[in-house]
Coordinates of C-alpha atoms in Angstrom, one line a residue:
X674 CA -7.8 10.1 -6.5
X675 CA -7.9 11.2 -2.6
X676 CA -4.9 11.7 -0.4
X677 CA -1.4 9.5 -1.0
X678 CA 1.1 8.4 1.7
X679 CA 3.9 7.3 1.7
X680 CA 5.3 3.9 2.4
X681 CA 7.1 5.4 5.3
X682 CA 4.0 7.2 6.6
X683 CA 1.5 4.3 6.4
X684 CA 4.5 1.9 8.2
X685 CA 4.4 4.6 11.3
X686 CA 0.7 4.4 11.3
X687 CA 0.2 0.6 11.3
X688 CA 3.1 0.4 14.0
X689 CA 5.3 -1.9 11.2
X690 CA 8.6 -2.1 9.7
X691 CA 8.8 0.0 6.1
X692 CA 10.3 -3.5 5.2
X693 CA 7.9 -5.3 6.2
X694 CA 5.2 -3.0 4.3
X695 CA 7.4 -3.4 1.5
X696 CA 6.6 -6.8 1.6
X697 CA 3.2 -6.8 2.5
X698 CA 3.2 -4.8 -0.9
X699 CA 4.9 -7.2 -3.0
X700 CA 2.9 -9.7 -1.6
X701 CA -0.4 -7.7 -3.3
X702 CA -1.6 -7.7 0.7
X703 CA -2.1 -4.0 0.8
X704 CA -4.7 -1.9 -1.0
X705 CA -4.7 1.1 -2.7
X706 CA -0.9 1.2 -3.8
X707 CA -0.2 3.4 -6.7
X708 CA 3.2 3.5 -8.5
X709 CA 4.6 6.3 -10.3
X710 CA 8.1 4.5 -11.6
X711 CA 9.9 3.6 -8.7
X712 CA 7.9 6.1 -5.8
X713 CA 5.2 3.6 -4.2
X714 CA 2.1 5.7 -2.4
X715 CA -0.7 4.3 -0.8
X716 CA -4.2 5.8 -1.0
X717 CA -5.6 6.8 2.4
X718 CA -9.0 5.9 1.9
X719 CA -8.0 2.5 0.9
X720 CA -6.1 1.7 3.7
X721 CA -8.7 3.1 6.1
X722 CA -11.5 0.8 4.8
X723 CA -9.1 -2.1 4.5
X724 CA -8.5 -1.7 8.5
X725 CA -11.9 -0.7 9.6
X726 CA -12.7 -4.9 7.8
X727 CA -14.5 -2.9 4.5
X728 CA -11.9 -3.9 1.9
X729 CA -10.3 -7.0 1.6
X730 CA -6.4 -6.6 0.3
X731 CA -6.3 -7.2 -3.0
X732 CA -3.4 -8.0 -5.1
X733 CA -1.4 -4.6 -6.3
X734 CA -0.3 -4.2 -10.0
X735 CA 4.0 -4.4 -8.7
X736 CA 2.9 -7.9 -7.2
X737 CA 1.2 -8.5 -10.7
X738 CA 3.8 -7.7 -12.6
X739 CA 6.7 -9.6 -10.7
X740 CA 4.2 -12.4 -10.7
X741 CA 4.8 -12.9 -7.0

């Protein structure tokens, strides 16, 4: 599955808000999110091709699921 990180984690590494992840996220703009229950994590390698232009953001299962 690779390495997770947290929504807090990936927020200090883009230079964002954890709301405005949190967002981002419900919005399906972020890829790689995995939910466990309530936890959110974020795969590493997802989020590393998404900002090096290799993956698009695709929309996450939470965002699916609230129909956002």
């Amino acid at each position: 599955m690779g390495e997770l990180m947290t929504v807090r984690a990936l927020a200090a590494l883009l230079g964002v808000s954890r709301q405005a992840l949190y967002a981002a996220i419900r919005r399906g703009l972020v890829p790689g999110v995995v939910r466990w229950g309530r936890p959110i994590r974020v795969r590493r390698q997802a989020v590393l091709r998404w900002l090096e232009g290799k993956e698009e953001g695709k929309p996450s299962k939470g965002a699916q699921r609230r129909g956002s």
